[in-house]
Amino acid sequence: MDWCFSSLLWSFILLCLLVHVVCFIFGDADVTLQLASLIGHKPESRLRGLVVWVTGASSGIGEELAYQLAKCGSRLVLSARREDQLNRVKQKCLEISSLKDEDILVLPLDLLDRKSHEEKTRTVIENFGHIDVLINNGGRSQRSLFLETRVEVYEALMELNFIGTVSLTKQVLPHMTQRGRGSVVTVSSVVGLAGAPLSTGYSASKHALQGFFNSLRTELTDFPNILISMVCPGPVQSDIVSNAFTEELNKPVAIVGSQEHKMSTSRCVRLMLVGIANGVKEMWIAQQPFLMFYYAWQYAPTVAWAMTNQLGRKRVQNFKAGVDADSAYFTKPKTS
């Protein structure tokens, strides 16, 4: 009898390990998120009718969030600096969903204008009565070497990506604690968990967000119905590279490069919505080989350092040779 039980137990353990290995090899998200996408709640049922405020909604991940949330039946607050682009996104949301004009509020927002955040939050609550989900998606990336980058760029990255996000959350969260429920979802990055060359300031701002919201989550244990969730995507097709900071504040990125090797924006957003619908606290979203880095940094940091040093050297070489930093992992360094 004992032998039979032990055999069953070991068989179950081996099966679980096999499932994890298969998910790891063929997956594009961490195991928890993959399982949620297979057997968890569907966003179409969980997010219908909720008031969702999306920052950075004029392009990239934020724009795609607006479209998929509209199809789920969520009522939307679309925020970014460019009002004309927000109106374009709103119009498409109306075309692809059953939402009415009054279900979507276009609310121009500058994360750097912190004095306006209280008024903007009040506007949302006056319009919809409450806020169910805040998705902190606004921000900018970086493509420059530290030795060539002015300190003002680092100040700008921290002010926008970190302080701006904290400021808006500071206005929204008291409303959620008063209601006893809500979700604050913040888009971080793989470089919020690990380091990467050419992104020292961007990585620092995302590490700051990780530390802040992970700590905030522990302060909200008396509010079990408030979700603090971090989204950590790898390379995703978006405008983030073309809008990135360089070594000087107003200097544009010279070469954006191909986006074809990156995860599609629609797939990334679908996984995000699955995670929100299922209360996932941290989401790792990336295709291989990038997904491997998340696990290496989590479980084998010494191995991760060796991998990062090798690929980081290649990334810097390609950057100096005029090759897009992200596609550098898939191309050979140019030689003069």
XYZ file of C-alpha atoms in Angstrom:
336
model
C 0.000 0.000 0.000
C 2.769 2.401 0.954
C 4.634 1.459 -2.206
C 1.559 2.172 -4.338
C 1.014 5.575 -2.704
C 4.671 6.502 -3.176
C 4.521 5.504 -6.833
C 1.432 7.641 -7.388
C 3.035 10.577 -5.611
C 6.204 10.378 -7.648
C 4.202 9.966 -10.846
C 2.244 13.108 -9.990
C 5.440 15.054 -9.255
C 7.028 13.926 -12.528
C 3.856 14.864 -14.428
C 3.881 18.328 -12.873
C 7.532 18.763 -13.800
C 6.824 17.632 -17.350
C 3.978 20.128 -17.670
C 6.244 22.914 -16.401
C 8.991 21.967 -18.866
C 6.583 21.876 -21.811
C 5.050 25.201 -20.783
C 8.504 26.690 -20.442
C 9.726 25.517 -23.843
C 6.649 26.428 -25.861
C 5.133 29.154 -23.701
C 5.219 32.924 -23.953
C 4.409 33.671 -20.313
C 5.160 32.399 -16.832
C 3.467 29.157 -15.801
C 0.884 30.851 -13.553
C -0.256 33.130 -16.359
C -0.272 30.303 -18.899
C -2.483 28.188 -16.638
C -4.805 31.156 -16.124
C -5.111 31.547 -19.893
C -6.025 27.863 -20.238
C -8.329 27.195 -17.296
C -8.883 30.562 -15.629
C -11.546 33.249 -15.898
C -12.004 34.890 -19.276
C -11.546 38.670 -19.560
C -14.791 38.897 -21.539
C -16.775 37.863 -18.461
C -14.684 39.406 -15.671
C -13.991 42.828 -17.208
C -17.381 43.544 -18.774
C -18.885 46.757 -17.458
C -15.833 47.714 -15.391
C -14.448 51.252 -15.546
C -10.841 50.941 -16.742
C -8.478 53.911 -16.903
C -5.586 53.364 -19.332
C -2.631 55.758 -19.490
C -0.407 55.850 -22.546
C -3.494 54.916 -24.577
C -2.577 56.755 -27.774
C -0.215 54.100 -29.180
C 1.442 50.719 -28.660
C 0.336 48.544 -25.750
C -2.007 51.224 -24.417
C -3.817 51.548 -27.739
C -4.218 47.784 -28.042
C -5.475 47.638 -24.446
C -8.200 50.089 -25.412
C -9.331 47.944 -28.352
C -9.390 44.643 -26.481
C -11.035 46.160 -23.410
C -13.686 47.702 -25.649
C -14.424 44.263 -27.105
C -14.714 42.945 -23.536
C -17.356 45.577 -22.829
C -15.315 47.654 -20.366
C -16.069 51.346 -19.999
C -12.914 53.257 -20.804
C -10.928 56.292 -19.778
C -8.246 56.919 -22.389
C -5.338 59.119 -21.335
C -2.146 60.373 -22.965
C -0.806 63.754 -24.008
C -2.015 63.683 -27.641
C -5.763 64.318 -27.629
C -6.105 63.886 -31.398
C -4.668 60.370 -31.194
C -6.903 59.529 -28.235
C -9.941 60.569 -30.274
C -8.748 58.315 -33.092
C -8.444 55.386 -30.678
C -11.883 56.133 -29.228
C -13.464 56.163 -32.670
C -12.018 52.748 -33.505
C -13.160 51.389 -30.119
C -16.709 52.459 -30.981
C -16.465 50.826 -34.398
C -15.278 47.423 -33.140
C -17.486 47.100 -30.062
C -20.995 47.667 -28.757
C -19.869 50.579 -26.560
C -21.639 53.927 -26.817
C -20.025 57.338 -26.988
C -20.735 57.948 -23.299
C -18.897 54.721 -22.382
C -15.512 56.148 -23.411
C -13.976 59.250 -21.861
C -11.039 60.895 -23.610
C -8.981 62.527 -20.870
C -5.688 64.149 -21.943
C -3.061 63.601 -19.255
C 0.556 64.561 -18.727
C 2.218 62.371 -16.100
C 4.759 65.136 -15.512
C 2.019 67.613 -14.580
C 1.484 66.132 -11.133
C -0.637 69.047 -9.926
C -3.318 68.046 -12.455
C -3.649 64.424 -11.317
C -6.137 65.117 -8.517
C -8.396 67.048 -10.894
C -8.146 64.337 -13.575
C -9.082 61.647 -11.058
C -12.045 63.714 -9.899
C -13.173 64.082 -13.511
C -13.181 60.297 -14.013
C -15.179 59.691 -10.829
C -17.680 62.422 -11.704
C -18.123 60.914 -15.165
C -18.423 57.204 -14.241
C -19.026 57.242 -10.481
C -15.997 55.087 -9.678
C -12.762 53.548 -11.009
C -12.437 49.756 -11.101
C -9.053 49.377 -12.774
C -6.125 51.761 -13.262
C -3.580 50.563 -15.832
C -0.341 52.546 -15.476
C 1.048 52.180 -18.977
C 2.470 55.638 -19.719
C 6.218 56.131 -19.969
C 9.269 56.176 -22.229
C 12.235 53.888 -22.830
C 15.941 54.614 -23.402
C 18.592 53.801 -25.986
C 21.967 55.183 -24.923
C 25.178 54.278 -23.145
C 25.652 55.593 -19.617
C 29.049 57.170 -20.330
C 27.486 59.232 -23.133
C 24.185 60.146 -21.425
C 23.477 63.431 -19.670
C 22.151 63.325 -16.097
C 19.087 65.277 -17.234
C 17.954 62.205 -19.175
C 17.998 60.131 -15.983
C 16.034 62.807 -14.156
C 13.445 62.854 -16.949
C 13.106 59.046 -16.944
C 12.546 58.871 -13.191
C 10.141 61.829 -13.180
C 8.017 60.342 -15.959
C 8.161 56.588 -15.482
C 8.340 56.441 -11.681
C 7.229 59.659 -9.972
C 4.461 60.340 -12.507
C 3.045 56.843 -12.037
C 3.267 57.068 -8.246
C 1.548 60.461 -8.324
C -1.444 59.222 -10.316
C -1.731 56.082 -8.181
C -1.670 58.310 -5.091
C -4.875 59.964 -6.293
C -6.705 56.822 -7.416
C -5.885 54.352 -4.636
C -7.740 56.150 -1.786
C -10.896 55.906 -3.885
C -10.355 52.147 -4.197
C -9.647 51.632 -0.498
C -12.814 53.548 0.311
C -14.804 51.197 -1.931
C -12.847 48.175 -0.702
C -12.024 46.893 -4.169
C -10.166 47.736 -7.350
C -7.073 46.939 -9.371
C -3.876 48.900 -9.968
C -1.964 47.342 -12.852
C 1.444 48.747 -13.752
C 3.397 47.960 -16.886
C 7.002 47.339 -15.908
C 9.476 45.404 -18.083
C 11.896 42.501 -18.136
C 14.510 45.158 -17.293
C 12.514 45.912 -14.168
C 13.677 42.501 -12.954
C 17.134 42.367 -14.524
C 19.654 44.759 -16.015
C 20.305 45.434 -19.695
C 22.817 47.644 -21.508
C 21.598 50.843 -23.193
C 18.729 51.027 -20.679
C 20.395 52.040 -17.418
C 17.928 54.844 -16.654
C 14.895 53.015 -18.010
C 15.836 49.906 -16.039
C 16.312 51.987 -12.900
C 12.836 53.516 -13.281
C 11.255 50.089 -13.766
C 13.162 48.619 -10.806
C 11.811 51.528 -8.787
C 8.268 50.692 -9.863
C 8.782 47.037 -8.943
C 10.056 47.932 -5.483
C 7.348 50.515 -4.889
C 4.351 48.417 -5.892
C 5.643 45.213 -4.299
C 5.991 47.151 -1.052
C 2.620 48.833 -1.522
C 0.979 45.435 -1.915
C 2.182 44.464 1.555
C 0.602 47.618 2.988
C -2.787 46.634 1.593
C -3.235 43.248 3.260
C -6.362 44.611 4.975
C -7.863 45.103 1.508
C -7.873 41.616 -0.044
C -10.089 42.759 -2.922
C -7.563 45.314 -4.152
C -5.148 43.858 -6.700
C -1.669 45.301 -7.160
C -0.323 43.702 -10.318
C 2.966 44.141 -12.163
C 3.300 43.349 -15.863
C 6.825 42.578 -17.076
C 6.890 42.240 -20.878
C 9.910 41.385 -22.949
C 10.329 42.879 -26.437
C 6.892 43.774 -27.849
C 5.953 45.396 -31.150
C 5.225 49.044 -30.308
C 6.450 52.620 -30.720
C 8.462 52.501 -27.510
C 11.841 52.424 -29.264
C 11.067 55.288 -31.657
C 9.983 57.429 -28.679
C 12.913 56.450 -26.453
C 15.272 58.858 -24.722
C 18.829 58.958 -26.044
C 21.979 60.535 -24.617
C 20.401 64.003 -24.832
C 16.864 65.038 -23.884
C 15.614 66.131 -27.311
C 17.733 63.916 -29.527
C 15.691 61.268 -31.397
C 16.635 57.626 -31.837
C 18.735 57.260 -34.977
C 17.698 53.706 -35.947
C 14.508 51.988 -34.790
C 15.054 48.708 -36.608
C 12.766 45.813 -37.419
C 9.973 44.783 -35.069
C 9.294 41.413 -36.676
C 11.134 39.305 -34.088
C 9.168 40.787 -31.181
C 5.956 39.513 -29.622
C 2.809 40.894 -31.229
C 1.114 43.666 -29.272
C -2.218 41.853 -29.433
C -0.813 38.693 -27.814
C 0.894 40.663 -25.052
C -2.297 42.568 -24.246
C -4.420 39.418 -24.298
C -2.160 37.852 -21.679
C -2.305 41.053 -19.618
C -6.105 40.980 -19.587
C -6.087 37.295 -18.628
C -3.809 38.150 -15.721
C -6.046 41.014 -14.580
C -9.156 38.855 -14.838
C -7.521 36.177 -12.697
C -5.830 38.404 -10.123
C -2.255 37.539 -11.106
C 0.135 39.676 -9.042
C 3.118 39.540 -11.409
C 3.102 38.613 -15.087
C 6.131 37.573 -17.119
C 5.265 37.957 -20.796
C 7.876 37.118 -23.433
C 8.765 34.679 -26.165
C 11.795 32.462 -25.952
C 14.685 33.011 -25.517
C 13.687 36.069 -23.462
C 11.392 34.094 -21.158
C 14.416 32.040 -20.149
C 16.019 35.179 -18.692
C 13.165 35.680 -16.233
C 13.628 32.187 -14.820
C 17.411 32.435 -14.842
C 17.391 35.669 -12.864
C 14.835 34.243 -10.431
C 16.375 30.829 -9.812
C 19.987 30.887 -11.085
C 21.399 34.427 -10.889
C 25.002 33.302 -11.415
C 24.026 31.669 -14.697
C 21.942 34.725 -15.563
C 24.942 37.011 -15.096
C 27.024 34.897 -17.460
C 24.277 34.981 -20.096
C 23.668 38.702 -19.639
C 27.348 39.574 -19.957
C 27.676 37.606 -23.172
C 24.532 38.938 -24.840
C 25.038 42.405 -23.380
C 28.435 42.665 -25.047
C 26.829 41.745 -28.356
C 24.058 44.298 -27.825
C 26.541 47.115 -27.234
C 28.616 46.070 -30.260
C 25.569 46.154 -32.507
C 24.412 49.470 -31.066
C 27.783 51.069 -31.796
C 27.648 49.600 -35.310
C 24.250 51.184 -35.960
C 22.088 48.076 -35.539
C 18.832 48.225 -33.554
C 19.516 47.166 -29.965
C 16.627 44.703 -29.689
C 17.262 42.924 -32.978
C 20.924 42.674 -32.004
C 20.132 39.394 -30.268
C 19.202 37.949 -33.657
C 21.850 39.483 -35.922
C 25.602 39.229 -36.175
C 27.601 42.300 -35.161
C 28.714 44.416 -38.085
C 32.411 44.828 -38.672
C 34.021 47.883 -40.156
